[in-house]
Coordinates of N, CA, C and O in Angstrom, one line a residue:
M83 N -56.3 28.7 -68.4 CA -55.9 27.3 -68.6 C -57.0 26.6 -69.4 O -58.2 26.7 -69.1
T84 N -56.5 26.0 -70.5 CA -57.5 25.4 -71.4 C -57.4 23.9 -71.2 O -56.3 23.3 -71.1
M85 N -58.5 23.2 -71.3 CA -58.6 21.8 -71.2 C -58.8 21.2 -72.6 O -59.6 21.7 -73.3
H86 N -58.0 20.2 -72.9 CA -58.2 19.6 -74.2 C -58.9 18.2 -74.0 O -58.6 17.5 -73.1
N87 N -59.8 18.0 -74.8 CA -60.5 16.7 -74.8 C -59.6 15.7 -75.6 O -59.2 16.1 -76.7
H88 N -59.4 14.5 -75.1 CA -58.7 13.5 -75.9 C -59.5 12.2 -75.9 O -60.2 12.0 -74.9
E89 N -59.3 11.5 -76.9 CA -60.0 10.2 -77.0 C -59.4 9.2 -76.1 O -58.2 9.2 -75.9
P90 N -60.2 8.3 -75.5 CA -59.7 7.2 -74.7 C -58.8 6.3 -75.5 O -59.1 6.0 -76.7
G91 N -57.7 5.9 -75.0 CA -56.7 5.1 -75.7 C -55.6 5.9 -76.4 O -54.6 5.3 -76.8
E92 N -55.8 7.2 -76.5 CA -54.8 8.0 -77.2 C -53.9 8.5 -76.1 O -54.3 8.8 -75.0
P93 N -52.6 8.6 -76.4 CA -51.6 9.1 -75.3 C -51.9 10.6 -75.1 O -52.3 11.3 -76.0
L94 N -51.6 11.0 -73.9 CA -51.7 12.4 -73.6 C -50.6 13.2 -74.3 O -49.5 12.6 -74.6
E95 N -50.9 14.5 -74.5 CA -49.9 15.3 -75.2 C -48.6 15.3 -74.4 O -48.6 15.5 -73.2
G96 N -47.5 15.1 -75.1 CA -46.2 15.0 -74.4 C -45.8 13.7 -73.8 O -44.7 13.5 -73.3
A97 N -46.7 12.8 -73.8 CA -46.4 11.4 -73.2 C -45.6 10.6 -74.2 O -45.6 10.8 -75.4
D98 N -44.8 9.7 -73.6 CA -44.1 8.8 -74.5 C -45.0 7.8 -75.2 O -45.9 7.2 -74.5
V99 N -44.9 7.7 -76.4 CA -45.7 6.8 -77.2 C -44.9 5.6 -77.4 O -43.8 5.6 -78.0
R100 N -45.4 4.5 -77.0 CA -44.7 3.2 -77.2 C -45.5 2.4 -78.2 O -46.6 1.9 -77.9
L101 N -44.9 2.2 -79.3 CA -45.5 1.3 -80.3 C -45.2 -0.1 -80.1 O -44.1 -0.4 -79.5
P102 N -46.0 -1.0 -80.5 CA -45.7 -2.4 -80.3 C -44.4 -2.8 -81.1 O -44.2 -2.3 -82.2
A103 N -43.6 -3.6 -80.5 CA -42.3 -4.0 -81.1 C -42.6 -4.9 -82.3 O -43.4 -5.9 -82.2
L104 N -42.1 -4.6 -83.4 CA -42.2 -5.4 -84.6 C -41.0 -6.3 -84.7 O -39.9 -5.8 -84.7
Q105 N -41.2 -7.6 -84.8 CA -40.1 -8.5 -84.9 C -39.7 -8.6 -86.3 O -40.5 -8.9 -87.2
S106 N -38.4 -8.4 -86.5 CA -37.8 -8.5 -87.9 C -37.3 -10.0 -88.2 O -37.0 -10.3 -89.3
V107 N -37.3 -10.8 -87.1 CA -36.8 -12.2 -87.3 C -37.9 -13.1 -86.7 O -38.4 -12.8 -85.6
A108 N -38.1 -14.2 -87.4 CA -39.1 -15.2 -86.8 C -38.5 -15.8 -85.6 O -37.3 -15.7 -85.3
D109 N -39.4 -16.5 -84.8 CA -38.9 -17.1 -83.6 C -37.9 -18.2 -83.8 O -38.2 -19.2 -84.5
P110 N -36.6 -18.0 -83.4 CA -35.6 -19.0 -83.6 C -35.6 -20.2 -82.7 O -34.8 -21.1 -82.9
A111 N -36.4 -20.1 -81.6 CA -36.4 -21.2 -80.6 C -36.7 -22.6 -81.2 O -36.0 -23.6 -80.9
P112 N -37.6 -22.8 -82.2 CA -37.8 -24.1 -82.7 C -36.6 -24.6 -83.4 O -36.2 -25.8 -83.3
L113 N -35.9 -23.8 -84.1 CA -34.6 -24.2 -84.8 C -33.6 -24.6 -83.7 O -33.0 -25.7 -83.9
G114 N -33.4 -23.8 -82.7 CA -32.4 -24.1 -81.7 C -32.7 -25.4 -80.9 O -31.9 -26.2 -80.7
L115 N -34.0 -25.6 -80.6 CA -34.4 -26.8 -79.9 C -34.3 -28.0 -80.8 O -33.8 -29.1 -80.3
A116 N -34.7 -27.9 -82.0 CA -34.6 -29.1 -83.0 C -33.1 -29.4 -83.2 O -32.8 -30.6 -83.2
A117 N -32.2 -28.4 -83.3 CA -30.8 -28.7 -83.5 C -30.2 -29.4 -82.3 O -29.5 -30.4 -82.4
F118 N -30.6 -28.9 -81.1 CA -30.1 -29.6 -79.9 C -30.6 -31.0 -79.8 O -29.8 -31.9 -79.5
A119 N -31.9 -31.2 -80.0 CA -32.5 -32.6 -79.9 C -31.9 -33.5 -80.9 O -31.5 -34.7 -80.5
M120 N -31.8 -33.2 -82.1 CA -31.3 -34.1 -83.1 C -29.9 -34.5 -82.9 O -29.5 -35.6 -83.0
T121 N -29.0 -33.5 -82.6 CA -27.6 -33.7 -82.4 C -27.4 -34.6 -81.1 O -26.6 -35.6 -81.2
T122 N -28.1 -34.3 -80.1 CA -28.0 -35.1 -78.8 C -28.5 -36.6 -79.1 O -27.9 -37.5 -78.6
F123 N -29.6 -36.7 -79.9 CA -30.1 -38.0 -80.2 C -29.1 -38.9 -81.0 O -28.9 -40.0 -80.6
A124 N -28.5 -38.2 -82.0 CA -27.5 -39.0 -82.8 C -26.3 -39.4 -82.0 O -25.8 -40.5 -82.1
L125 N -25.8 -38.5 -81.1 CA -24.7 -38.9 -80.3 C -25.1 -39.9 -79.2 O -24.3 -40.8 -78.9
S126 N -26.3 -39.9 -78.7 CA -26.8 -40.9 -77.8 C -26.9 -42.3 -78.4 O -26.7 -43.3 -77.7
L127 N -27.2 -42.3 -79.7 CA -27.3 -43.6 -80.4 C -25.9 -44.3 -80.3 O -25.8 -45.5 -80.1
M128 N -24.9 -43.5 -80.5 CA -23.5 -44.0 -80.5 C -23.1 -44.4 -79.0 O -22.6 -45.4 -78.8
N129 N -23.4 -43.4 -78.1 CA -23.0 -43.6 -76.7 C -23.6 -44.9 -76.1 O -23.0 -45.6 -75.3
A130 N -24.9 -45.1 -76.4 CA -25.6 -46.3 -75.9 C -25.3 -47.6 -76.6 O -25.8 -48.6 -76.3
N131 N -24.4 -47.5 -77.6 CA -24.0 -48.6 -78.4 C -25.2 -49.2 -79.2 O -25.2 -50.4 -79.5
I132 N -26.2 -48.4 -79.5 CA -27.3 -48.9 -80.3 C -26.9 -48.9 -81.7 O -27.3 -49.8 -82.5
W133 N -26.2 -47.9 -82.1 CA -25.7 -47.8 -83.5 C -24.3 -47.2 -83.4 O -24.2 -45.9 -83.5
P134 N -23.3 -48.0 -83.2 CA -21.9 -47.4 -83.1 C -21.5 -46.5 -84.2 O -20.7 -45.6 -84.0
A135 N -21.9 -46.8 -85.4 CA -21.5 -46.0 -86.6 C -22.2 -44.6 -86.6 O -21.9 -43.7 -87.4
A136 N -23.1 -44.3 -85.6 CA -23.7 -43.0 -85.5 C -22.7 -41.9 -85.2 O -23.1 -40.7 -85.2
I137 N -21.5 -42.2 -84.8 CA -20.5 -41.2 -84.5 C -20.3 -40.3 -85.7 O -20.1 -39.1 -85.6
F138 N -20.4 -40.9 -86.9 CA -20.1 -40.1 -88.1 C -21.2 -39.1 -88.4 O -20.9 -37.9 -88.5
P139 N -22.5 -39.5 -88.4 CA -23.5 -38.4 -88.5 C -23.6 -37.5 -87.3 O -23.9 -36.3 -87.4
A140 N -23.3 -38.0 -86.1 CA -23.3 -37.2 -84.9 C -22.3 -36.1 -85.0 O -22.5 -35.0 -84.6
L141 N -21.1 -36.4 -85.5 CA -20.1 -35.4 -85.7 C -20.5 -34.3 -86.7 O -20.2 -33.1 -86.5
A142 N -21.1 -34.8 -87.8 CA -21.5 -33.8 -88.8 C -22.6 -32.9 -88.2 O -22.6 -31.7 -88.4
L143 N -23.5 -33.6 -87.5 CA -24.6 -32.8 -86.9 C -24.0 -31.8 -85.8 O -24.5 -30.7 -85.7
A144 N -23.0 -32.3 -85.1 CA -22.4 -31.4 -84.0 C -21.8 -30.2 -84.6 O -22.0 -29.1 -84.1
L145 N -21.2 -30.3 -85.8 CA -20.6 -29.1 -86.4 C -21.7 -28.2 -87.1 O -21.7 -27.0 -86.8
V146 N -22.5 -28.8 -87.9 CA -23.4 -28.0 -88.8 C -24.7 -27.7 -88.1 O -25.1 -26.5 -88.0
Y147 N -25.4 -28.7 -87.6 CA -26.8 -28.4 -87.1 C -26.7 -28.0 -85.6 O -27.2 -27.0 -85.2
G148 N -26.1 -28.8 -84.8 CA -26.0 -28.5 -83.4 C -25.1 -27.3 -83.1 O -25.3 -26.6 -82.2
G149 N -24.1 -27.2 -84.0 CA -23.2 -26.1 -83.8 C -23.6 -24.8 -84.5 O -24.1 -23.9 -83.8
F150 N -23.5 -24.7 -85.8 CA -23.7 -23.4 -86.5 C -25.2 -23.0 -86.5 O -25.5 -21.9 -86.3
A151 N -26.1 -24.0 -86.7 CA -27.5 -23.6 -86.8 C -28.0 -23.1 -85.4 O -28.7 -22.1 -85.3
Q152 N -27.5 -23.8 -84.3 CA -27.9 -23.4 -83.0 C -27.2 -22.0 -82.6 O -27.8 -21.2 -81.9
L153 N -26.0 -21.8 -83.1 CA -25.3 -20.5 -82.8 C -26.1 -19.4 -83.5 O -26.3 -18.3 -83.0
L154 N -26.5 -19.7 -84.8 CA -27.4 -18.7 -85.5 C -28.7 -18.4 -84.7 O -29.1 -17.3 -84.6
A155 N -29.3 -19.5 -84.2 CA -30.5 -19.3 -83.4 C -30.3 -18.4 -82.2 O -31.1 -17.5 -81.9
G156 N -29.1 -18.6 -81.6 CA -28.8 -17.7 -80.5 C -28.6 -16.3 -80.9 O -29.0 -15.4 -80.1
M157 N -28.0 -16.1 -82.0 CA -27.8 -14.7 -82.5 C -29.1 -14.0 -82.8 O -29.4 -12.9 -82.5
W158 N -30.0 -14.8 -83.4 CA -31.4 -14.3 -83.7 C -32.2 -14.0 -82.4 O -33.0 -13.1 -82.4
E159 N -31.9 -14.8 -81.4 CA -32.6 -14.5 -80.1 C -32.0 -13.2 -79.5 O -32.8 -12.4 -78.9
F160 N -30.8 -12.8 -79.8 CA -30.3 -11.5 -79.3 C -31.0 -10.4 -80.1 O -31.4 -9.4 -79.5
V161 N -31.2 -10.6 -81.4 CA -32.0 -9.6 -82.2 C -33.4 -9.4 -81.6 O -33.9 -8.3 -81.5
R162 N -34.0 -10.5 -81.1 CA -35.3 -10.4 -80.6 C -35.3 -10.0 -79.1 O -36.3 -9.9 -78.4
K163 N -34.1 -9.7 -78.6 CA -34.0 -9.2 -77.2 C -34.4 -10.3 -76.1 O -34.8 -9.9 -75.1
N164 N -34.2 -11.5 -76.5 CA -34.5 -12.6 -75.6 C -33.1 -13.1 -75.0 O -32.5 -14.0 -75.7
T165 N -32.8 -12.6 -73.9 CA -31.4 -12.9 -73.3 C -31.3 -14.4 -73.0 O -30.2 -15.0 -73.3
F166 N -32.3 -15.0 -72.4 CA -32.2 -16.4 -72.0 C -32.0 -17.3 -73.2 O -31.1 -18.1 -73.3
G167 N -32.8 -17.1 -74.3 CA -32.7 -17.9 -75.5 C -31.3 -17.7 -76.2 O -30.7 -18.6 -76.7
A168 N -30.9 -16.4 -76.2 CA -29.6 -16.1 -76.8 C -28.5 -16.8 -76.1 O -27.6 -17.4 -76.7
L169 N -28.5 -16.7 -74.7 CA -27.5 -17.4 -74.0 C -27.5 -18.9 -74.1 O -26.5 -19.5 -74.4
A170 N -28.7 -19.5 -74.0 CA -28.8 -20.9 -74.1 C -28.3 -21.5 -75.5 O -27.5 -22.4 -75.6
F171 N -28.9 -20.9 -76.6 CA -28.6 -21.4 -77.9 C -27.2 -21.1 -78.3 O -26.5 -21.9 -78.9
T172 N -26.7 -19.9 -78.0 CA -25.3 -19.6 -78.3 C -24.3 -20.5 -77.6 O -23.4 -21.0 -78.2
S173 N -24.6 -20.8 -76.3 CA -23.7 -21.6 -75.5 C -23.7 -23.1 -76.0 O -22.7 -23.7 -76.2
Y174 N -24.9 -23.6 -76.3 CA -25.0 -25.0 -76.8 C -24.4 -25.1 -78.2 O -23.7 -26.0 -78.5
G175 N -24.6 -24.1 -79.0 CA -24.0 -24.1 -80.4 C -22.4 -24.1 -80.3 O -21.8 -24.9 -81.0
A176 N -21.9 -23.2 -79.4 CA -20.4 -23.2 -79.2 C -19.9 -24.5 -78.6 O -18.9 -25.0 -79.0
F177 N -20.7 -25.1 -77.7 CA -20.4 -26.4 -77.1 C -20.2 -27.5 -78.2 O -19.3 -28.2 -78.3
W178 N -21.2 -27.5 -79.1 CA -21.2 -28.6 -80.1 C -20.1 -28.4 -81.1 O -19.5 -29.3 -81.6
I179 N -19.8 -27.1 -81.4 CA -18.6 -26.9 -82.3 C -17.3 -27.3 -81.6 O -16.5 -28.0 -82.2
S180 N -17.2 -27.0 -80.3 CA -16.0 -27.4 -79.6 C -15.9 -28.9 -79.4 O -14.8 -29.5 -79.5
Y181 N -17.1 -29.6 -79.3 CA -17.1 -31.1 -79.3 C -16.6 -31.7 -80.6 O -15.8 -32.6 -80.6
Y182 N -17.0 -31.1 -81.7 CA -16.6 -31.6 -83.0 C -15.0 -31.4 -83.1 O -14.3 -32.3 -83.5
V183 N -14.5 -30.2 -82.7 CA -13.1 -29.9 -82.8 C -12.3 -30.9 -81.9 O -11.3 -31.5 -82.3
F184 N -12.8 -31.2 -80.7 CA -12.2 -32.1 -79.8 C -12.1 -33.5 -80.4 O -11.0 -34.1 -80.4
V185 N -13.2 -34.0 -80.8 CA -13.2 -35.4 -81.3 C -12.4 -35.5 -82.6 O -11.7 -36.4 -82.8
K186 N -12.6 -34.6 -83.5 CA -12.0 -34.6 -84.9 C -10.5 -34.4 -84.8 O -9.8 -35.0 -85.6
F187 N -10.0 -33.4 -84.0 CA -8.6 -33.0 -84.1 C -7.8 -33.4 -82.9 O -6.6 -33.4 -83.0
L188 N -8.4 -33.6 -81.7 CA -7.6 -33.8 -80.5 C -7.6 -35.2 -80.0 O -6.5 -35.7 -79.5
V189 N -8.6 -35.9 -80.2 CA -8.7 -37.3 -79.6 C -7.6 -38.2 -80.3 O -7.0 -39.0 -79.6
G190 N -7.3 -38.0 -81.5 CA -6.3 -38.8 -82.2 C -4.9 -38.6 -81.6 O -4.1 -39.5 -81.7
A191 N -4.7 -37.5 -81.0 CA -3.4 -37.2 -80.5 C -3.2 -37.6 -79.1 O -2.1 -37.6 -78.5
L192 N -4.3 -38.1 -78.5 CA -4.2 -38.6 -77.1 C -4.0 -40.1 -77.0 O -4.4 -40.8 -77.9
K193 N -3.4 -40.5 -75.9 CA -3.3 -41.9 -75.6 C -4.8 -42.4 -75.4 O -5.5 -41.7 -74.7
P194 N -5.2 -43.6 -75.9 CA -6.5 -44.0 -75.7 C -7.0 -44.1 -74.3 O -8.2 -43.8 -74.0
A195 N -6.1 -44.4 -73.3 CA -6.5 -44.4 -71.9 C -6.9 -43.1 -71.4 O -7.6 -43.0 -70.4
L196 N -6.4 -42.0 -72.0 CA -6.7 -40.6 -71.5 C -7.9 -40.0 -72.1 O -8.4 -39.0 -71.6
V197 N -8.4 -40.6 -73.1 CA -9.6 -40.0 -73.8 C -10.8 -39.8 -72.9 O -11.4 -38.7 -72.9
P198 N -11.3 -40.8 -72.2 CA -12.5 -40.6 -71.4 C -12.3 -39.4 -70.4 O -13.2 -38.6 -70.2
A199 N -11.2 -39.3 -69.7 CA -10.9 -38.2 -68.7 C -10.9 -36.9 -69.4 O -11.4 -35.9 -68.9
R200 N -10.2 -36.8 -70.5 CA -10.1 -35.5 -71.3 C -11.5 -35.1 -71.8 O -11.8 -33.9 -71.9
L201 N -12.2 -36.1 -72.3 CA -13.6 -35.8 -72.8 C -14.4 -35.3 -71.7 O -15.2 -34.3 -71.8
A202 N -14.4 -35.9 -70.5 CA -15.2 -35.5 -69.3 C -14.7 -34.0 -69.0 O -15.6 -33.2 -68.6
C203 N -13.5 -33.8 -69.0 CA -13.0 -32.4 -68.7 C -13.5 -31.4 -69.7 O -13.9 -30.3 -69.3
S204 N -13.4 -31.8 -70.9 CA -13.9 -30.9 -72.0 C -15.4 -30.6 -71.9 O -15.8 -29.5 -72.0
C205 N -16.2 -31.7 -71.7 CA -17.6 -31.5 -71.6 C -18.1 -30.8 -70.3 O -19.2 -30.2 -70.3
S206 N -17.3 -30.9 -69.3 CA -17.7 -30.2 -68.0 C -17.1 -28.8 -67.9 O -17.3 -28.1 -66.9
G207 N -16.4 -28.3 -69.0 CA -15.9 -27.0 -69.0 C -14.7 -26.9 -68.0 O -14.4 -25.8 -67.5
G208 N -14.0 -28.0 -67.8 CA -12.8 -28.0 -67.0 C -13.1 -28.1 -65.5 O -12.3 -27.9 -64.6
R209 N -14.4 -28.5 -65.2 CA -14.8 -28.6 -63.8 C -14.5 -30.0 -63.2 O -14.9 -30.3 -62.0
S210 N -13.8 -30.9 -63.9 CA -13.4 -32.2 -63.3 C -12.3 -31.9 -62.4 O -11.8 -30.8 -62.3
S211 N -11.8 -33.0 -61.7 CA -10.7 -32.8 -60.8 C -9.5 -32.4 -61.6 O -9.3 -32.8 -62.7
P212 N -8.6 -31.6 -61.0 CA -7.4 -31.1 -61.7 C -6.5 -32.2 -62.2 O -5.9 -32.0 -63.2
S213 N -6.5 -33.3 -61.6 CA -5.6 -34.4 -62.0 C -6.1 -35.0 -63.4 O -5.3 -35.5 -64.1
T214 N -7.4 -34.9 -63.7 CA -7.9 -35.4 -65.0 C -7.8 -34.4 -66.1 O -7.8 -34.8 -67.3
C215 N -7.7 -33.2 -65.8 CA -7.6 -32.1 -66.9 C -6.2 -31.8 -67.2 O -5.8 -31.3 -68.1

């Protein structure tokens, strides 16, 4: 039986060598968080009646920044193997896109008295009482 000397820090012969993971994508979390914050802020300006005309930029942000940019951030989190970030950003991105579709294409077809209940149902994922959805 022969003994081999090996240097400290070197893997033993036959051992799995694990190299540090090289990230091919920069951290997408700042993009996802900024998209969420800006879109929420713009919509809140309208909801609080501070700037009622904010609905127009809020809808644009909901589709492009809060929606697609955040969806992309979620996909990049998948590439980085960050399951939580991927789930959070992808879900919020899809939510903002669905919010845009709801307001832009569906609200006009509803009776005005039904809009708040339908919006609550849409925003809660259908978890409102069955009579409102």
